[in-house]
Coordinates of N, CA and C in Angstrom, one line a residue:
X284 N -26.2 48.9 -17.0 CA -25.6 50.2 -17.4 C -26.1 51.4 -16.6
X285 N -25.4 52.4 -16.3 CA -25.8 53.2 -15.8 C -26.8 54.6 -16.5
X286 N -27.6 55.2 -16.2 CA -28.3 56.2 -16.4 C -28.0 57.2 -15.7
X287 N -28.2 58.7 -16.9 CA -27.3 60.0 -16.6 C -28.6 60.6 -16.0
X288 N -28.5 61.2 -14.7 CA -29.3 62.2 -14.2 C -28.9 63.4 -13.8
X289 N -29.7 64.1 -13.2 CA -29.5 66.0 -13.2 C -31.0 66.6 -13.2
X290 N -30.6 67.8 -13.2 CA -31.8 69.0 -12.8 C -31.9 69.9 -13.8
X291 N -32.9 70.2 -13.8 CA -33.6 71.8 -14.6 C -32.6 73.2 -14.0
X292 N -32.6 73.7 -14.8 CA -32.5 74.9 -14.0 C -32.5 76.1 -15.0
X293 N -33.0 76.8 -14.9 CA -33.3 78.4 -15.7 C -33.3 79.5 -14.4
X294 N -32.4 80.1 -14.1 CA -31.7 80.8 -13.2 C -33.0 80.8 -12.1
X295 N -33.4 80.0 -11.4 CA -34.2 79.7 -10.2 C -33.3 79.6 -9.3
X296 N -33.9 79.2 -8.3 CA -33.2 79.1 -6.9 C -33.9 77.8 -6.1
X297 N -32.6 77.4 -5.0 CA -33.4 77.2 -4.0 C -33.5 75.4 -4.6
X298 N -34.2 74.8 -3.4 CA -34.6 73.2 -3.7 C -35.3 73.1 -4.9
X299 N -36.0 74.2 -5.7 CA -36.6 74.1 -6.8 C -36.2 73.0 -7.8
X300 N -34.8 73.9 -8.0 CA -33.5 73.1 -9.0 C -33.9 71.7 -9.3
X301 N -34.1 70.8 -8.2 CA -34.5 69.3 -8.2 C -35.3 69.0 -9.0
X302 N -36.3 69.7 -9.3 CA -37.8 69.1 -10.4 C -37.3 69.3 -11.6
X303 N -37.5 68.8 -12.5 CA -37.2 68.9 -13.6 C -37.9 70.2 -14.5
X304 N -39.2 70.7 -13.8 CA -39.7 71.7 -14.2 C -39.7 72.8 -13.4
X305 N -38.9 73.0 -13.0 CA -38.2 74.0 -11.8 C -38.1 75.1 -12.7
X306 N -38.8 76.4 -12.4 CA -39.1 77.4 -13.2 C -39.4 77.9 -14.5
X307 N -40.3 76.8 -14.9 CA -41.7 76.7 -15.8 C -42.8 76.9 -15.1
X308 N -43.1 78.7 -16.1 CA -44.6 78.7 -15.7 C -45.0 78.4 -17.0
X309 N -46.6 79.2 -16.8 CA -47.5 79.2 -17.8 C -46.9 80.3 -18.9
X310 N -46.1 81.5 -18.6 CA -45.4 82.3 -19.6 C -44.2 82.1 -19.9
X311 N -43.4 81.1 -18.9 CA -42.3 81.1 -19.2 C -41.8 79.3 -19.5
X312 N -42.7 78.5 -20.1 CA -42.1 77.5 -20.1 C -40.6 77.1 -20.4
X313 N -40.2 75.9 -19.7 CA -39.2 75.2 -20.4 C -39.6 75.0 -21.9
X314 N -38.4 74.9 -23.3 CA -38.4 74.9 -24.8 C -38.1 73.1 -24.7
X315 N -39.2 73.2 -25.6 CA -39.6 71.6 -26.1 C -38.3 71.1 -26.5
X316 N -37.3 71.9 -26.8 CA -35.6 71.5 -27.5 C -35.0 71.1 -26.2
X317 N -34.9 71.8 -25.5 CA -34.4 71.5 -24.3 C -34.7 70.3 -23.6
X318 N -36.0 70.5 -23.1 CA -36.6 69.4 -22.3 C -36.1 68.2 -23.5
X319 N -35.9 67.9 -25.0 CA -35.7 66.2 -25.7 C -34.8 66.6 -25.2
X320 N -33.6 67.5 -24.9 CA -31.9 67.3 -25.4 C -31.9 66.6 -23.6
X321 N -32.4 67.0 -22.7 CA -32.0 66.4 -21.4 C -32.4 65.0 -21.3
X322 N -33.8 64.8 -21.7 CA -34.4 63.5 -21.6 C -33.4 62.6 -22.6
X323 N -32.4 63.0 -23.4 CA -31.5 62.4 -24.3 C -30.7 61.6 -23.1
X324 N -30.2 63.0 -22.6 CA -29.1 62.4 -21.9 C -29.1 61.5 -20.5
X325 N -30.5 61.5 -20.0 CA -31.0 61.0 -18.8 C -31.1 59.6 -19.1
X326 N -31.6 59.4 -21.0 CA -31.6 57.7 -21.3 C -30.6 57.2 -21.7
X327 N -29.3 57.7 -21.8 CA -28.2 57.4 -22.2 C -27.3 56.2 -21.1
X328 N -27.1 55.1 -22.1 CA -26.7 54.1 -21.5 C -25.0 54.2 -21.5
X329 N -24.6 54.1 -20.7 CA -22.6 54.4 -20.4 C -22.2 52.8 -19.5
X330 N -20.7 52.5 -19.8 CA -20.1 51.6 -19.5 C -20.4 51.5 -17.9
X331 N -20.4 50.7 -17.4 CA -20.8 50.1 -15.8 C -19.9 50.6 -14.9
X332 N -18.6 51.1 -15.4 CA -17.1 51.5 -14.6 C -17.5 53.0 -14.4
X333 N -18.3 53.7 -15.4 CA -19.1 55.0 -15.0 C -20.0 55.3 -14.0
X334 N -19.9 56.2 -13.0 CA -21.0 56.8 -11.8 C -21.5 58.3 -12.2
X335 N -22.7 58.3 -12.6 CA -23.1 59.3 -12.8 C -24.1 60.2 -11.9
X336 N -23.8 61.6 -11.5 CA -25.0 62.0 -9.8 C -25.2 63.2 -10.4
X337 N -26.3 63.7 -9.9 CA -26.9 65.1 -10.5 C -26.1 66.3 -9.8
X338 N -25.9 67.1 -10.2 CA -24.9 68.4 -9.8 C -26.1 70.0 -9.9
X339 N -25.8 70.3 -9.4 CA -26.1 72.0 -9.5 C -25.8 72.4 -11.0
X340 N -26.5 72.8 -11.8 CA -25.9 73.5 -13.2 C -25.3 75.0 -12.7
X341 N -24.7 75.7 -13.5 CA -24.5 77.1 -13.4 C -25.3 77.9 -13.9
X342 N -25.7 78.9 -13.0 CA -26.9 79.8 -12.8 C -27.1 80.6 -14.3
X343 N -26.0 81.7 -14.6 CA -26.1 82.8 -15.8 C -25.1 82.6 -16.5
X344 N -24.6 81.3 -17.5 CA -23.9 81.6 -18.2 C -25.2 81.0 -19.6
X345 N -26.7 80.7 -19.3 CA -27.4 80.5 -20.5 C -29.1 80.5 -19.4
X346 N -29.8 80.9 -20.6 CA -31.2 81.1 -19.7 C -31.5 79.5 -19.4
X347 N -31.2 78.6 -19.6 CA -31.4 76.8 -19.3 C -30.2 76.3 -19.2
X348 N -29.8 75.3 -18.0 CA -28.6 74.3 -18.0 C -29.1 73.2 -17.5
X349 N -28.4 72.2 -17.7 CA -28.7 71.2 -16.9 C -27.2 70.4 -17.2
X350 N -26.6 69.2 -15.7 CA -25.6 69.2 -15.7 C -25.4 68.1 -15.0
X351 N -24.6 67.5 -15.0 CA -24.2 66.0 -14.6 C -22.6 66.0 -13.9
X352 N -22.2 64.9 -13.2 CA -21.4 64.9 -12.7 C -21.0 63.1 -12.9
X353 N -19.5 63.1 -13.3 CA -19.4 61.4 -13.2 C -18.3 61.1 -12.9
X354 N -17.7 59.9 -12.9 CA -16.5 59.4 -12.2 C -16.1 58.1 -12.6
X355 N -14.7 57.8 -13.2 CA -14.6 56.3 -13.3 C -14.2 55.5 -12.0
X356 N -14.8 54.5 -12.0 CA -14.9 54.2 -10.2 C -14.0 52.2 -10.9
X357 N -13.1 52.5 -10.0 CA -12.2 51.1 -10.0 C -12.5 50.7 -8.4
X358 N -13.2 49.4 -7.7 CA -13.0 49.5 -6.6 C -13.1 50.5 -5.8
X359 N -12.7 51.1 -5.2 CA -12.9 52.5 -4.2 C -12.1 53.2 -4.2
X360 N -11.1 53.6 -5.8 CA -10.6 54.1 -6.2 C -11.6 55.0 -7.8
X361 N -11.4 56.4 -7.3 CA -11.5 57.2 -8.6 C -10.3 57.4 -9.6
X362 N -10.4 56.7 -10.9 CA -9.4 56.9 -11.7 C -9.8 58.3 -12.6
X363 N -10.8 58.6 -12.6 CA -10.7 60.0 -13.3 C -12.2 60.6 -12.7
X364 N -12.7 61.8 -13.0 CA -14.1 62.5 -12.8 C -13.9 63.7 -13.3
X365 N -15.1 64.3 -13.8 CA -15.6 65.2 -14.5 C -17.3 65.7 -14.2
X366 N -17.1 67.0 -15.1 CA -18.7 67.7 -15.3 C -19.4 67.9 -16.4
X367 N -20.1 67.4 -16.7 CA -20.7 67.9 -18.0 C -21.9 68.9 -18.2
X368 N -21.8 69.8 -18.3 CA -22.9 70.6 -18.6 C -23.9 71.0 -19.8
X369 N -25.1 71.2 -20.0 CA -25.9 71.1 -21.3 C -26.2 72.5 -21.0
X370 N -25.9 73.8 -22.0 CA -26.3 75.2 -21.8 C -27.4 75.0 -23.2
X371 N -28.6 76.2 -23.0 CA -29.2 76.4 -23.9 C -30.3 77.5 -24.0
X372 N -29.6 78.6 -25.2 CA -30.3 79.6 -25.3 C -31.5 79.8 -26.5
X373 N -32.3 79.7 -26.2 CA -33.4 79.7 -27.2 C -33.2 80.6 -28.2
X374 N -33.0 81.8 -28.0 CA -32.2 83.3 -28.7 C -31.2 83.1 -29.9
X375 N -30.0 81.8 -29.4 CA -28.9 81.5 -29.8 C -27.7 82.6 -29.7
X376 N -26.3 82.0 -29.7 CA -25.6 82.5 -29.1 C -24.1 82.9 -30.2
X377 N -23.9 84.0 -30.3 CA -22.8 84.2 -31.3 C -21.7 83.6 -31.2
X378 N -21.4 83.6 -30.2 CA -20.1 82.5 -29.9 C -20.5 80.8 -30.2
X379 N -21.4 80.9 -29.7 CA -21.9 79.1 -29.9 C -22.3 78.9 -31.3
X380 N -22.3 80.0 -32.1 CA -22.9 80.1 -33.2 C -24.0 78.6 -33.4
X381 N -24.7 78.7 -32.3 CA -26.0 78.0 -32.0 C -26.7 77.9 -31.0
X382 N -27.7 77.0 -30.6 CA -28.7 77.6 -29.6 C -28.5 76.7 -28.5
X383 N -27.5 75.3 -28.6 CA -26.9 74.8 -27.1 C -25.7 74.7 -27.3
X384 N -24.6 74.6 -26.2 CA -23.5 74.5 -26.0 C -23.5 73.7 -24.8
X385 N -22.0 72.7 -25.0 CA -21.7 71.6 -23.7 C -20.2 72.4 -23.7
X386 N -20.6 71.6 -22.0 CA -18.8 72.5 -21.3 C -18.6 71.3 -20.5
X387 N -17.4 71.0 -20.3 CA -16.8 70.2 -19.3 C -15.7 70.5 -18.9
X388 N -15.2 69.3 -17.6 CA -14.3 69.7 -17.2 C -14.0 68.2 -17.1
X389 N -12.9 67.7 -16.9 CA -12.2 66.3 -16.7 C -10.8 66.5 -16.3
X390 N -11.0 65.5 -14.9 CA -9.5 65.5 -14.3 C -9.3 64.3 -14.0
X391 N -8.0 64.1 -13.9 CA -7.4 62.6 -13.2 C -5.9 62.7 -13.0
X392 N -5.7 61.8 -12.3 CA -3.8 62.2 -12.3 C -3.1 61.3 -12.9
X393 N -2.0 61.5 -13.1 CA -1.1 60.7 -14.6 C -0.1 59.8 -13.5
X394 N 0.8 59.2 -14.2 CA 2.0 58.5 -13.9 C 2.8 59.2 -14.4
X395 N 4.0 59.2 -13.2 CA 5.3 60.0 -14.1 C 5.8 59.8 -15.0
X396 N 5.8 58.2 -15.9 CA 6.3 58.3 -16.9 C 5.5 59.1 -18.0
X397 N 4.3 59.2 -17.8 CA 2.9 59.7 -18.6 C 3.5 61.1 -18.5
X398 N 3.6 61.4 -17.2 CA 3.6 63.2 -17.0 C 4.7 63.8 -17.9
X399 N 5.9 62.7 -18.0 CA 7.3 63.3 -18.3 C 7.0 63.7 -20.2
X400 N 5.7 63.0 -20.9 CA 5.7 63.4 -21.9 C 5.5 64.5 -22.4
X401 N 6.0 65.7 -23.0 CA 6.2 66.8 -23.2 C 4.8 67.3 -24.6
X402 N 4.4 66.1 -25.3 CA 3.3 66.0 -26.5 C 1.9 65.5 -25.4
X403 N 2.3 65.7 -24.3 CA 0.5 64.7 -23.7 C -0.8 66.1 -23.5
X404 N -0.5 67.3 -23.7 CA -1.6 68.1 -23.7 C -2.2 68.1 -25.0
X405 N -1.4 68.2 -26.2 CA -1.8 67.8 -27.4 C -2.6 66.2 -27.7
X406 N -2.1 65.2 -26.9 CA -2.5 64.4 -27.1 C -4.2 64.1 -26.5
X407 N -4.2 64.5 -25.1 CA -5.4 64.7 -24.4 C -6.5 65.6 -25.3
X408 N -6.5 66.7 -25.9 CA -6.9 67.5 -26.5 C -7.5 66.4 -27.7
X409 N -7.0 65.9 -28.4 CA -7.1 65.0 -29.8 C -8.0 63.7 -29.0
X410 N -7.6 63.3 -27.5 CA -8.3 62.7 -27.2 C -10.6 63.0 -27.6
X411 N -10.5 64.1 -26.6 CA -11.9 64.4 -26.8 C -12.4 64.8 -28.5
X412 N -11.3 65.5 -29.2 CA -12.2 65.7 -30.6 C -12.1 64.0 -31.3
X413 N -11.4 63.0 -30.8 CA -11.4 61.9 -31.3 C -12.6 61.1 -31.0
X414 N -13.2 61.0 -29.8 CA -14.1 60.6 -29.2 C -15.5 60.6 -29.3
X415 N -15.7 62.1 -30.3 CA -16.7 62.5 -30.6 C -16.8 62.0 -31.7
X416 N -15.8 62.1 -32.6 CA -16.0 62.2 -34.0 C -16.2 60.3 -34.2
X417 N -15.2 59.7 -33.1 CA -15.3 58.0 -33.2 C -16.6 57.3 -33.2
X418 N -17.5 58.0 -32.7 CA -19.5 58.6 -33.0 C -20.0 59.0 -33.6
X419 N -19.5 59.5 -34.3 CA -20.2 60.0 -35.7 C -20.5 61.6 -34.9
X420 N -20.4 62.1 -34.5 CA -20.9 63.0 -34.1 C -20.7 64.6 -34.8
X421 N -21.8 65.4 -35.1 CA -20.6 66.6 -36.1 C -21.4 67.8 -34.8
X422 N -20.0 68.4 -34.6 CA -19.7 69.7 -33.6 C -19.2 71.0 -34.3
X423 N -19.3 72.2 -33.2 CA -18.3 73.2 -34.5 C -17.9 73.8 -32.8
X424 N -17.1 74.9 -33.0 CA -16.3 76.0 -32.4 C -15.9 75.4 -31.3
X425 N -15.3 74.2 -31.3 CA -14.7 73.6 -30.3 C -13.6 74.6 -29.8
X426 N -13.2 74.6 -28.1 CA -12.4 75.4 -28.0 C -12.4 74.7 -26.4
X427 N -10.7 74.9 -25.5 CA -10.3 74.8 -24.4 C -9.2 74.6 -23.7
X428 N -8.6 73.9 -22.9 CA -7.4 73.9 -22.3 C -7.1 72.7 -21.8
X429 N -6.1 72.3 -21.9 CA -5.5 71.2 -21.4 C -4.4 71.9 -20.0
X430 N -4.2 71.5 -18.5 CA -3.4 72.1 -17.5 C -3.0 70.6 -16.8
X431 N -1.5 70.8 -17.0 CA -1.1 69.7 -15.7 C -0.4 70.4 -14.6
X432 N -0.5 69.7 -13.5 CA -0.3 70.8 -12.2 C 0.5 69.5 -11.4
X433 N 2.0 69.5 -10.9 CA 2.7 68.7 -10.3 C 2.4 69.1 -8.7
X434 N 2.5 67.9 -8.0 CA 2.6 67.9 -6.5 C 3.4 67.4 -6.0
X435 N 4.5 68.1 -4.9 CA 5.5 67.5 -4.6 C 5.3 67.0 -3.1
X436 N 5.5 66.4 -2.3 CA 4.8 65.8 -0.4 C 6.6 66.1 0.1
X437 N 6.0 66.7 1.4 CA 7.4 66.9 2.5 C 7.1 66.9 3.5
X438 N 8.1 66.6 4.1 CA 7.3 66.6 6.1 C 6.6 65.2 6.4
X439 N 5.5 65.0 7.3 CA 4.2 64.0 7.0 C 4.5 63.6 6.0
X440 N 4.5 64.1 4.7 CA 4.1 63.2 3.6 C 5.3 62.9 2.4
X441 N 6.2 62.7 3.2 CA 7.4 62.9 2.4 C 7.4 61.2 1.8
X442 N 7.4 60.7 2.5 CA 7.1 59.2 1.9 C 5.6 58.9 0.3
X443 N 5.3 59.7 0.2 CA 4.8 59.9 -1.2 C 5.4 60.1 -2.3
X444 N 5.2 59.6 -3.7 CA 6.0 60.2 -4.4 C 5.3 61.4 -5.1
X445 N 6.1 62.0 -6.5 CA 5.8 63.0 -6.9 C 4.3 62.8 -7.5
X446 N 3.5 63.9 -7.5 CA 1.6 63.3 -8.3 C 1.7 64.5 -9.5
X447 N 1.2 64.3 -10.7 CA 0.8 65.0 -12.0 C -1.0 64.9 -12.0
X448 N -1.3 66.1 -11.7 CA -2.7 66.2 -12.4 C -3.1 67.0 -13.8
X449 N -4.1 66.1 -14.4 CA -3.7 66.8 -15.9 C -5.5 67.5 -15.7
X450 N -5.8 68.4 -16.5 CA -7.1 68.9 -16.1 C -7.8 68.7 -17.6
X451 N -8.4 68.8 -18.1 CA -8.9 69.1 -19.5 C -10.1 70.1 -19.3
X452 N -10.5 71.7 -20.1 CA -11.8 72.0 -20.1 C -12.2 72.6 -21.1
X453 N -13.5 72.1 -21.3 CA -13.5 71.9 -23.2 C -14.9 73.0 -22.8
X454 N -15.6 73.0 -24.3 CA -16.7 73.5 -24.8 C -17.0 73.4 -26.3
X455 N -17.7 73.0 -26.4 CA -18.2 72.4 -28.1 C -19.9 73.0 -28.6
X456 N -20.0 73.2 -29.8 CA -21.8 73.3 -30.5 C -21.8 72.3 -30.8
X457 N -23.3 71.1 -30.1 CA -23.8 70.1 -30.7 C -24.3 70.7 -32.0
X458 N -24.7 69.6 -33.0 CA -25.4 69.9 -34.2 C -27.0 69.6 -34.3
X459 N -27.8 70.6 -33.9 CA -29.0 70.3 -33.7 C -29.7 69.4 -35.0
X460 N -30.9 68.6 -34.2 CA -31.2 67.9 -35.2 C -32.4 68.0 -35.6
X461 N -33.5 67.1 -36.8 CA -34.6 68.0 -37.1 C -35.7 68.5 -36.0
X462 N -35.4 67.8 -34.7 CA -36.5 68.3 -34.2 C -36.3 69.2 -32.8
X463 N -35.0 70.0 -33.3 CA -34.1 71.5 -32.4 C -33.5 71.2 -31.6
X464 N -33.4 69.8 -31.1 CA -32.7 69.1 -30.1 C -31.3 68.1 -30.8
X465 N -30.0 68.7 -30.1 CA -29.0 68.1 -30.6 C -28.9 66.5 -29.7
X466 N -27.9 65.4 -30.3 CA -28.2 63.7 -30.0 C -27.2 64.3 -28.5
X467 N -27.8 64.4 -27.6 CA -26.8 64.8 -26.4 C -26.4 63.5 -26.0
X468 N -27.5 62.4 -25.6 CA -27.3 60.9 -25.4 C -26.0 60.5 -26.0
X469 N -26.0 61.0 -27.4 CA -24.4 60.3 -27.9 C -23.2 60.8 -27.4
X470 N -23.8 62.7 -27.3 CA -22.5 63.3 -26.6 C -21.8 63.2 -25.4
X471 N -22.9 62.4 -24.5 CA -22.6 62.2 -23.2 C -22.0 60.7 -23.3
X472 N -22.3 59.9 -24.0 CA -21.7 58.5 -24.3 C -19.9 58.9 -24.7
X473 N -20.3 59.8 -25.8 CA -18.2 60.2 -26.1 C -17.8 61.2 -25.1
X474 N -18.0 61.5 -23.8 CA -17.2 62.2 -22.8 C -17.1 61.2 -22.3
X475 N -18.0 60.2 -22.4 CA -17.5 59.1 -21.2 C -16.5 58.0 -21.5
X476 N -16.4 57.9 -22.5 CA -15.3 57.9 -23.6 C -13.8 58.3 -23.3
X477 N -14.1 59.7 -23.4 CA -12.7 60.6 -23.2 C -12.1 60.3 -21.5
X478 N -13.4 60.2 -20.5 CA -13.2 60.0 -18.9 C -12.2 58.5 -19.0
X479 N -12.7 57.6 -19.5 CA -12.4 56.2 -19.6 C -10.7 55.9 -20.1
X480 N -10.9 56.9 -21.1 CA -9.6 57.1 -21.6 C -8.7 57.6 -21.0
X481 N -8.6 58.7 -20.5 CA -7.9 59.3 -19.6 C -7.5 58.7 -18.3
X482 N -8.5 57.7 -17.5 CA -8.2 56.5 -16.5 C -7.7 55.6 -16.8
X483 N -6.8 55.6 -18.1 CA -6.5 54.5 -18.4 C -7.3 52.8 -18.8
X484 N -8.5 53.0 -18.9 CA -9.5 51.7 -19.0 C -9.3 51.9 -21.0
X485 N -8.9 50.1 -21.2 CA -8.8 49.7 -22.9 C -10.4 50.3 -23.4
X486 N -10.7 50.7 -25.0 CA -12.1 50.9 -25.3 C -13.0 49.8 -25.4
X487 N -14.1 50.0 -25.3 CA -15.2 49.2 -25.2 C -16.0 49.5 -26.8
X488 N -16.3 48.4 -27.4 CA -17.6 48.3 -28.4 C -18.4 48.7 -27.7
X489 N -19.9 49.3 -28.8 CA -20.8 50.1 -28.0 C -21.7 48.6 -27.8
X490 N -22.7 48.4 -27.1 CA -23.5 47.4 -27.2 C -24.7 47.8 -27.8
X491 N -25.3 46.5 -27.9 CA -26.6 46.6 -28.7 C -27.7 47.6 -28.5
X492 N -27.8 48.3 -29.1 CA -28.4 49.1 -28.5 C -28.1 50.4 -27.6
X493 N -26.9 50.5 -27.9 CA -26.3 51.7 -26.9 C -26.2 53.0 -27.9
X494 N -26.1 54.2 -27.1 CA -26.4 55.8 -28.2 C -24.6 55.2 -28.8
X495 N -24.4 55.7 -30.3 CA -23.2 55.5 -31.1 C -22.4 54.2 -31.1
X496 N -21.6 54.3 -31.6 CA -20.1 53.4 -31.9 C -18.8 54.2 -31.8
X497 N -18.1 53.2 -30.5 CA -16.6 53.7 -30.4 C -16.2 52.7 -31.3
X498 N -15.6 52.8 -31.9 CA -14.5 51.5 -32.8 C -13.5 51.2 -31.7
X499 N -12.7 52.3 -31.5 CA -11.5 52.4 -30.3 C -10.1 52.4 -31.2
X500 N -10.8 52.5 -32.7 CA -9.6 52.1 -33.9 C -8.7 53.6 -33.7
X501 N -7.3 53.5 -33.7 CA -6.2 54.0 -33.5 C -6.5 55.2 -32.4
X502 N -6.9 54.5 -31.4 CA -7.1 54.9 -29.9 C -5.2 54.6 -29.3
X503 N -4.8 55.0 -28.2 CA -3.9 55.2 -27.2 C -4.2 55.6 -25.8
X504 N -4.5 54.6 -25.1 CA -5.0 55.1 -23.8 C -3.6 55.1 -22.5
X505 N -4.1 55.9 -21.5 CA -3.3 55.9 -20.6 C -2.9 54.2 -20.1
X506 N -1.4 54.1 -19.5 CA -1.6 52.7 -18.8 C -2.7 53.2 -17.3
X507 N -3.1 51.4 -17.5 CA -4.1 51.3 -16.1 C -4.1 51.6 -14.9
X508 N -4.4 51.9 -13.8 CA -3.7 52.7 -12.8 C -4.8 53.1 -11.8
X509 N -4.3 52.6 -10.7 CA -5.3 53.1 -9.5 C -4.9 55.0 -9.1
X510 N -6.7 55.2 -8.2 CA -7.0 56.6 -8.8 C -6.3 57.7 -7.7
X511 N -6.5 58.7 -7.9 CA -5.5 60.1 -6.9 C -5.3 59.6 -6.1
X512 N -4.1 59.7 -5.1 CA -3.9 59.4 -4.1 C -4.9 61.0 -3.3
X513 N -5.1 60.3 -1.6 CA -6.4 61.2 -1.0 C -5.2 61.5 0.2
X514 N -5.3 63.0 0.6 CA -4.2 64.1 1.0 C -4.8 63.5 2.6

């Protein structure tokens, strides 16, 4: 199984980012909530068709991020990739009406028969609050967008056919747990979920011992399908 990695970051700079304690001092440590909610998601065990690589967090959208980057990998084909980010303000946040928030982003590209469905942004959307909840998981102020963006090839590339990218970018409040740290391990298990889905891959039981349970019960995944075509 693969293990989720990433970096510290509380608006530092520079190669710092890499240490996990990258701008912790003695007045300013990293919050004990934080540092479990990352070590959550660093032990979080995900399906083998998942690649997960540490990414850059974003600098000021919370005084702590930390952030991952993954990909469903078929052979040497990408059927889908995404970002996931873990924000967290010690203060807490009116909008988050809590003290962390996850954001992501997930793309991959469809089949035209997929694209021509006029219900698939709705459906995508219902994908991720399905995925969570197929976890047990309880969230609040979920909020984001579903975009598909067509590509037509001419000239050079006119021997291609037409490509549909569908985009998804979410943001959700985990539900902190008693000890200030929300189950991110699980959270990161149902985005990978939603990636899987979206690539078209059937659901998987969790294994023994894995963060949650997918059932996969009244799931609809994309058909199977090798990943973007590369320009």
């Amino acid at each position: 199984m693969a293990a989720a990695q990433g970096h510290f970051s509380d608006h530092s700079d520079g190669d710092r980012g890499t240490d996990e304690t990258a701008g912790s001092t003695e007045t300013n440590p990293v919050p004990p909530a934080f540092r479990r909610a990352v070590e959550a998601l660093r032990a979080a065990r995900l399906r083998p068709e998942i690649e997960v690589d540490p990414t850059r967090p974003p600098q000021r959208l919370a005084p702590y991020a930390y952030a991952v980057e993954a990909a469903v990998v078929d052979g040497e084909d990408d059927l889908a990739d995404g970002r996931l980010v873990l924000l967290h303000d010690p203060a807490g946040h009116e909008a988050w009406k809590g003290t962390f928030r996850l954001v992501t982003l997930v793309r991959a590209e469809l089949e035209p028969e997929m694209a021509a469905d006029p219900l698939l942004p709705e459906v995508c959307w219902s994908w991720l609050t399905g995925a969570l909840e197929a976890r047990g998981l309880a969230y609040g102020e979920a909020s984001g967008t579903v975009t598909m963006a067509g590509s037509h090839y001419f000239g050079g590339l006119a021997d291609r056919r037409p490509a549909t990218q569908i985009e998804i970018r979410a943001s959700w409040t985990p539900r902190e747990g008693p000890n200030g740290a929300p189950d991110t391990g699980v959270h990161l298990a149902a985005w990978c979920d939603l990636l899987c889905q979206i690539a078209g891959l059937p659901p998987a039981s969790a294994e023994p011992g894995a963060a949650g349970t997918a059932t996969g019960g009244g799931v609809v995944s994309l058909p199977q399908r090798r990943g973007p075509q590369q320009v």
